[in-house]
């Protein structure tokens, strides 16, 4: 493949909620040009289309926060050679090719497919970092995961089980709960038929850690089932708004509330982030992580993929092949 790139125009964005044209020059110092093979959809993409995400770029922009492909060309000072298979975390992965900072690209194991790699970094990174370094989840503890069949929720189930925790999966419908159980959940609660989530969790003995990418009423209910000394992980608000957590209960029960935004660690502590990514790839190579791709669509059906995400009909990650 020719790796001498003077300029290229990317305009293959049919059906996307945000379309635009991106001009690409040869990579500069510290940059790589990546030919993308697959990209993953994230709830943050939907928020960006509404201007509601904390890091929404100015219009027009190419959507997509993570993907996987091959290095086509590398700028000065970059160790990644052309042909290296990489996972990318950066804005603009829903394109045939794009420029990214080299620090946002990581070589992937030979056994990992592009579809698996495209949706690996953010979801698994969020769950592993949050559960190990923020919540300090220990073997034998009980973890409750809300939205347990979704993109990040399913990885929390899998990682919690790998860490030796008892995992209670909360998801909507028998099909989604079956996916969560296959990922390692020992107990399941159907949010579609459960009239009182707090009571249901308490009947199972209460929980030590709540992993909450949903927010709103489910988050508040799960908070009420935490044992003294419990930890509550604020991951996102797919339910529409943050949970109204009673801080007086946090005080009396010595409960810790941890807000966690994986992307923020690129600035807060990039060395720790790289360390966590290396640990995740090691777990994958040991066969302890099995990424679940719920749907794979071509780029011209991108809008359909976002609809799957918005309507919560997907399980695991929705991947776009490029």
Short mmCIF file of C-alpha atoms in Angstrom, two decimals, residues 36-288:
data_model
loop_
_atom_site.label_atom_id
_atom_site.label_comp_id
_atom_site.label_asym_id
_atom_site.label_seq_id
_atom_site.Cartn_x
_atom_site.Cartn_y
_atom_site.Cartn_z
CA UNK A 36 -9.36 2.45 9.53
CA UNK A 37 -10.94 -0.99 9.15
CA UNK A 38 -13.60 -0.75 11.88
CA UNK A 39 -15.02 1.78 14.32
CA UNK A 40 -17.22 1.49 17.40
CA UNK A 41 -20.26 3.50 18.42
CA UNK A 42 -20.49 5.04 21.88
CA UNK A 43 -23.26 6.80 23.78
CA UNK A 44 -21.00 9.86 23.80
CA UNK A 45 -21.42 10.07 20.01
CA UNK A 46 -25.15 10.58 20.49
CA UNK A 47 -24.55 13.32 23.05
CA UNK A 48 -22.16 15.05 20.67
CA UNK A 49 -24.80 15.23 17.95
CA UNK A 50 -26.92 17.21 20.44
CA UNK A 51 -24.03 19.35 21.67
CA UNK A 52 -24.39 17.84 25.14
CA UNK A 53 -21.05 16.06 25.55
CA UNK A 54 -18.30 17.59 27.70
CA UNK A 55 -15.84 17.50 24.80
CA UNK A 56 -18.00 18.17 21.72
CA UNK A 57 -15.88 19.45 18.81
CA UNK A 58 -17.10 22.37 16.67
CA UNK A 59 -19.20 21.58 13.60
CA UNK A 60 -18.66 20.08 11.12
CA UNK A 61 -16.90 17.04 12.54
CA UNK A 62 -16.53 13.36 11.73
CA UNK A 63 -18.05 11.21 14.50
CA UNK A 64 -16.49 8.22 16.17
CA UNK A 65 -14.28 8.08 19.26
CA UNK A 66 -12.54 4.74 18.77
CA UNK A 67 -11.57 2.38 16.00
CA UNK A 68 -8.93 0.05 14.67
CA UNK A 69 -6.83 -0.22 11.53
CA UNK A 70 -3.32 -0.05 10.12
CA UNK A 71 -0.70 2.66 10.30
CA UNK A 72 -0.29 4.02 6.76
CA UNK A 73 2.33 6.64 7.52
CA UNK A 74 4.10 7.98 10.60
CA UNK A 75 5.47 11.42 11.35
CA UNK A 76 8.80 12.38 12.83
CA UNK A 77 9.54 10.88 16.24
CA UNK A 78 6.90 8.15 15.98
CA UNK A 79 7.89 4.55 16.72
CA UNK A 80 4.83 2.99 15.06
CA UNK A 81 5.90 1.65 11.67
CA UNK A 82 3.62 1.57 8.63
CA UNK A 83 1.67 -1.68 8.61
CA UNK A 84 1.34 -1.86 12.39
CA UNK A 85 -2.15 -2.94 13.48
CA UNK A 86 -3.42 -0.45 16.05
CA UNK A 87 -6.43 0.48 18.13
CA UNK A 88 -7.20 4.20 18.09
CA UNK A 89 -8.86 6.41 20.68
CA UNK A 90 -9.53 9.80 19.14
CA UNK A 91 -12.13 11.92 17.39
CA UNK A 92 -13.02 11.02 13.81
CA UNK A 93 -12.86 7.23 13.47
CA UNK A 94 -15.95 6.98 11.22
CA UNK A 95 -13.82 7.53 8.12
CA UNK A 96 -11.64 5.55 5.74
CA UNK A 97 -8.52 7.22 7.14
CA UNK A 98 -7.60 9.96 9.57
CA UNK A 99 -4.70 11.59 11.36
CA UNK A 100 -4.29 10.86 15.08
CA UNK A 101 -1.72 11.65 17.74
CA UNK A 102 0.64 8.69 18.05
CA UNK A 103 -0.03 8.57 21.80
CA UNK A 104 -3.67 7.73 21.01
CA UNK A 105 -2.71 4.62 19.03
CA UNK A 106 -1.75 1.29 20.60
CA UNK A 107 -0.57 -1.92 18.89
CA UNK A 108 -3.07 -4.74 19.19
CA UNK A 109 -2.46 -8.48 19.71
CA UNK A 110 -2.19 -10.59 16.58
CA UNK A 111 -5.18 -12.69 17.62
CA UNK A 112 -7.48 -9.68 18.06
CA UNK A 113 -9.74 -8.91 15.10
CA UNK A 114 -10.36 -5.34 13.94
CA UNK A 115 -14.00 -5.60 15.04
CA UNK A 116 -12.96 -6.68 18.55
CA UNK A 117 -10.25 -4.04 18.75
CA UNK A 118 -12.45 -1.19 17.55
CA UNK A 119 -14.74 -1.45 20.57
CA UNK A 120 -12.20 -2.62 23.12
CA UNK A 121 -10.42 0.41 24.51
CA UNK A 122 -13.10 2.71 25.93
CA UNK A 123 -15.54 0.12 27.28
CA UNK A 124 -13.01 -2.26 28.80
CA UNK A 125 -10.76 0.62 29.83
CA UNK A 126 -13.61 2.33 31.64
CA UNK A 127 -14.68 -0.79 33.51
CA UNK A 128 -11.21 -2.10 34.40
CA UNK A 129 -9.86 1.26 35.56
CA UNK A 130 -13.02 2.15 37.49
CA UNK A 131 -13.39 -1.21 39.21
CA UNK A 132 -9.73 -1.76 40.08
CA UNK A 133 -8.18 1.67 40.59
CA UNK A 134 -11.20 3.70 41.74
CA UNK A 135 -13.51 1.25 43.52
CA UNK A 136 -10.83 -1.23 44.56
CA UNK A 137 -13.14 -4.19 43.91
CA UNK A 138 -11.91 -7.29 45.74
CA UNK A 139 -12.54 -11.01 45.26
CA UNK A 140 -15.56 -12.14 47.25
CA UNK A 141 -17.29 -8.74 47.16
CA UNK A 142 -20.65 -8.16 45.47
CA UNK A 143 -20.84 -5.91 42.41
CA UNK A 144 -24.12 -4.63 40.96
CA UNK A 145 -23.94 -3.55 37.31
CA UNK A 146 -26.72 -1.40 35.85
CA UNK A 147 -27.25 -1.53 32.07
CA UNK A 148 -25.42 -4.83 32.28
CA UNK A 149 -25.84 -5.82 28.61
CA UNK A 150 -24.74 -2.49 27.14
CA UNK A 151 -21.37 -1.46 25.74
CA UNK A 152 -19.68 -0.64 29.05
CA UNK A 153 -22.00 -2.57 31.36
CA UNK A 154 -21.20 -5.92 29.80
CA UNK A 155 -17.47 -5.33 30.20
CA UNK A 156 -18.04 -4.49 33.88
CA UNK A 157 -19.80 -7.83 34.33
CA UNK A 158 -16.94 -9.66 32.63
CA UNK A 159 -14.16 -7.86 34.50
CA UNK A 160 -15.97 -8.10 37.84
CA UNK A 161 -16.26 -11.86 37.40
CA UNK A 162 -12.60 -12.10 36.35
CA UNK A 163 -11.64 -10.29 39.57
CA UNK A 164 -13.51 -12.88 41.62
CA UNK A 165 -16.52 -10.77 42.58
CA UNK A 166 -20.11 -11.94 42.78
CA UNK A 167 -21.81 -10.00 39.97
CA UNK A 168 -25.47 -8.99 39.96
CA UNK A 169 -26.53 -7.93 36.46
CA UNK A 170 -29.41 -5.49 36.03
CA UNK A 171 -30.75 -5.25 32.47
CA UNK A 172 -33.99 -5.07 30.51
CA UNK A 173 -35.43 -8.35 29.23
CA UNK A 174 -34.52 -12.02 29.30
CA UNK A 175 -32.36 -11.86 26.15
CA UNK A 176 -30.09 -9.17 27.57
CA UNK A 177 -29.83 -10.94 30.91
CA UNK A 178 -28.79 -14.13 29.09
CA UNK A 179 -25.91 -12.19 27.51
CA UNK A 180 -24.89 -10.83 30.92
CA UNK A 181 -25.05 -14.30 32.49
CA UNK A 182 -22.82 -15.66 29.72
CA UNK A 183 -20.31 -12.90 30.56
CA UNK A 184 -20.10 -14.05 34.18
CA UNK A 185 -23.08 -12.67 36.11
CA UNK A 186 -24.13 -14.94 38.97
CA UNK A 187 -27.47 -13.22 39.64
CA UNK A 188 -29.75 -11.30 37.27
CA UNK A 189 -32.51 -8.75 37.79
CA UNK A 190 -34.89 -7.85 34.96
CA UNK A 191 -35.42 -4.08 35.22
CA UNK A 192 -38.45 -4.45 32.96
CA UNK A 193 -40.40 -6.47 35.53
CA UNK A 194 -38.73 -5.51 38.82
CA UNK A 195 -41.01 -3.11 40.78
CA UNK A 196 -38.39 -2.17 43.40
CA UNK A 197 -34.72 -2.45 42.42
CA UNK A 198 -33.42 -1.40 45.83
CA UNK A 199 -35.48 -4.09 47.56
CA UNK A 200 -34.43 -6.72 45.01
CA UNK A 201 -30.75 -5.94 45.56
CA UNK A 202 -31.19 -5.98 49.32
CA UNK A 203 -32.92 -9.37 49.11
CA UNK A 204 -29.76 -10.64 47.41
CA UNK A 205 -27.75 -9.46 50.43
CA UNK A 206 -26.89 -5.92 49.38
CA UNK A 207 -23.87 -4.82 47.37
CA UNK A 208 -20.36 -3.50 47.94
CA UNK A 209 -19.90 -1.71 44.61
CA UNK A 210 -22.43 -0.22 42.19
CA UNK A 211 -21.34 0.34 38.59
CA UNK A 212 -23.80 2.87 37.14
CA UNK A 213 -23.75 3.93 33.47
CA UNK A 214 -27.53 4.57 33.59
CA UNK A 215 -28.17 7.15 36.32
CA UNK A 216 -31.65 8.53 37.08
CA UNK A 217 -33.99 6.41 39.24
CA UNK A 218 -32.12 3.07 38.76
CA UNK A 219 -28.90 4.64 40.03
CA UNK A 220 -30.62 6.07 43.07
CA UNK A 221 -32.28 2.72 43.82
CA UNK A 222 -29.00 0.81 43.56
CA UNK A 223 -27.29 3.37 45.79
CA UNK A 224 -29.85 2.51 48.49
CA UNK A 225 -28.70 -1.13 48.46
CA UNK A 226 -25.05 -0.36 49.21
CA UNK A 227 -23.61 -1.82 52.37
CA UNK A 228 -21.63 0.35 54.83
CA UNK A 229 -18.26 1.13 53.27
CA UNK A 230 -19.66 0.64 49.77
CA UNK A 231 -18.51 2.40 46.62
CA UNK A 232 -20.68 3.97 43.93
CA UNK A 233 -19.19 4.43 40.45
CA UNK A 234 -20.72 7.24 38.39
CA UNK A 235 -20.04 6.10 34.81
CA UNK A 236 -22.72 7.84 32.73
CA UNK A 237 -26.32 8.86 32.37
CA UNK A 238 -27.91 6.75 29.65
CA UNK A 239 -31.19 7.07 31.56
CA UNK A 240 -31.30 10.79 30.79
CA UNK A 241 -30.09 12.47 33.97
CA UNK A 242 -27.82 11.92 36.98
CA UNK A 243 -29.20 10.02 39.98
CA UNK A 244 -30.32 12.08 42.98
CA UNK A 245 -27.97 10.47 45.50
CA UNK A 246 -28.71 11.12 49.20
CA UNK A 247 -25.40 12.43 50.50
CA UNK A 248 -26.55 12.11 54.10
CA UNK A 249 -26.67 8.33 53.56
CA UNK A 250 -23.17 8.46 52.05
CA UNK A 251 -22.00 10.18 55.22
CA UNK A 252 -23.66 7.85 57.72
CA UNK A 253 -22.74 4.64 55.84
CA UNK A 254 -19.20 5.75 54.85
CA UNK A 255 -20.03 5.31 51.17
CA UNK A 256 -17.56 6.63 48.58
CA UNK A 257 -18.90 8.16 45.35
CA UNK A 258 -16.42 8.01 42.48
CA UNK A 259 -17.00 9.93 39.27
CA UNK A 260 -15.10 8.30 36.44
CA UNK A 261 -14.40 9.59 32.93
CA UNK A 262 -11.87 7.38 31.14
CA UNK A 263 -10.91 9.99 28.54
CA UNK A 264 -10.04 12.51 31.25
CA UNK A 265 -7.04 10.42 32.28
CA UNK A 266 -5.31 11.25 29.02
CA UNK A 267 -4.48 14.56 30.70
CA UNK A 268 -4.88 13.68 34.38
CA UNK A 269 -2.46 10.73 34.41
CA UNK A 270 -1.52 9.40 30.94
CA UNK A 271 1.09 7.04 32.38
CA UNK A 272 -1.50 5.32 34.55
CA UNK A 273 -3.83 5.09 31.56
CA UNK A 274 -1.15 3.38 29.45
CA UNK A 275 -0.47 0.98 32.33
CA UNK A 276 -4.13 0.04 32.50
CA UNK A 277 -4.34 -0.47 28.72
CA UNK A 278 -1.34 -2.82 28.87
CA UNK A 279 -3.05 -4.80 31.65
CA UNK A 280 -6.20 -5.13 29.52
CA UNK A 281 -4.34 -6.46 26.49
CA UNK A 282 -2.59 -8.96 28.77
CA UNK A 283 -5.96 -10.18 30.06
CA UNK A 284 -7.16 -10.56 26.47
CA UNK A 285 -4.10 -12.56 25.46
CA UNK A 286 -4.64 -14.81 28.50
CA UNK A 287 -8.14 -15.57 27.18
CA UNK A 288 -9.85 -13.95 30.18
#
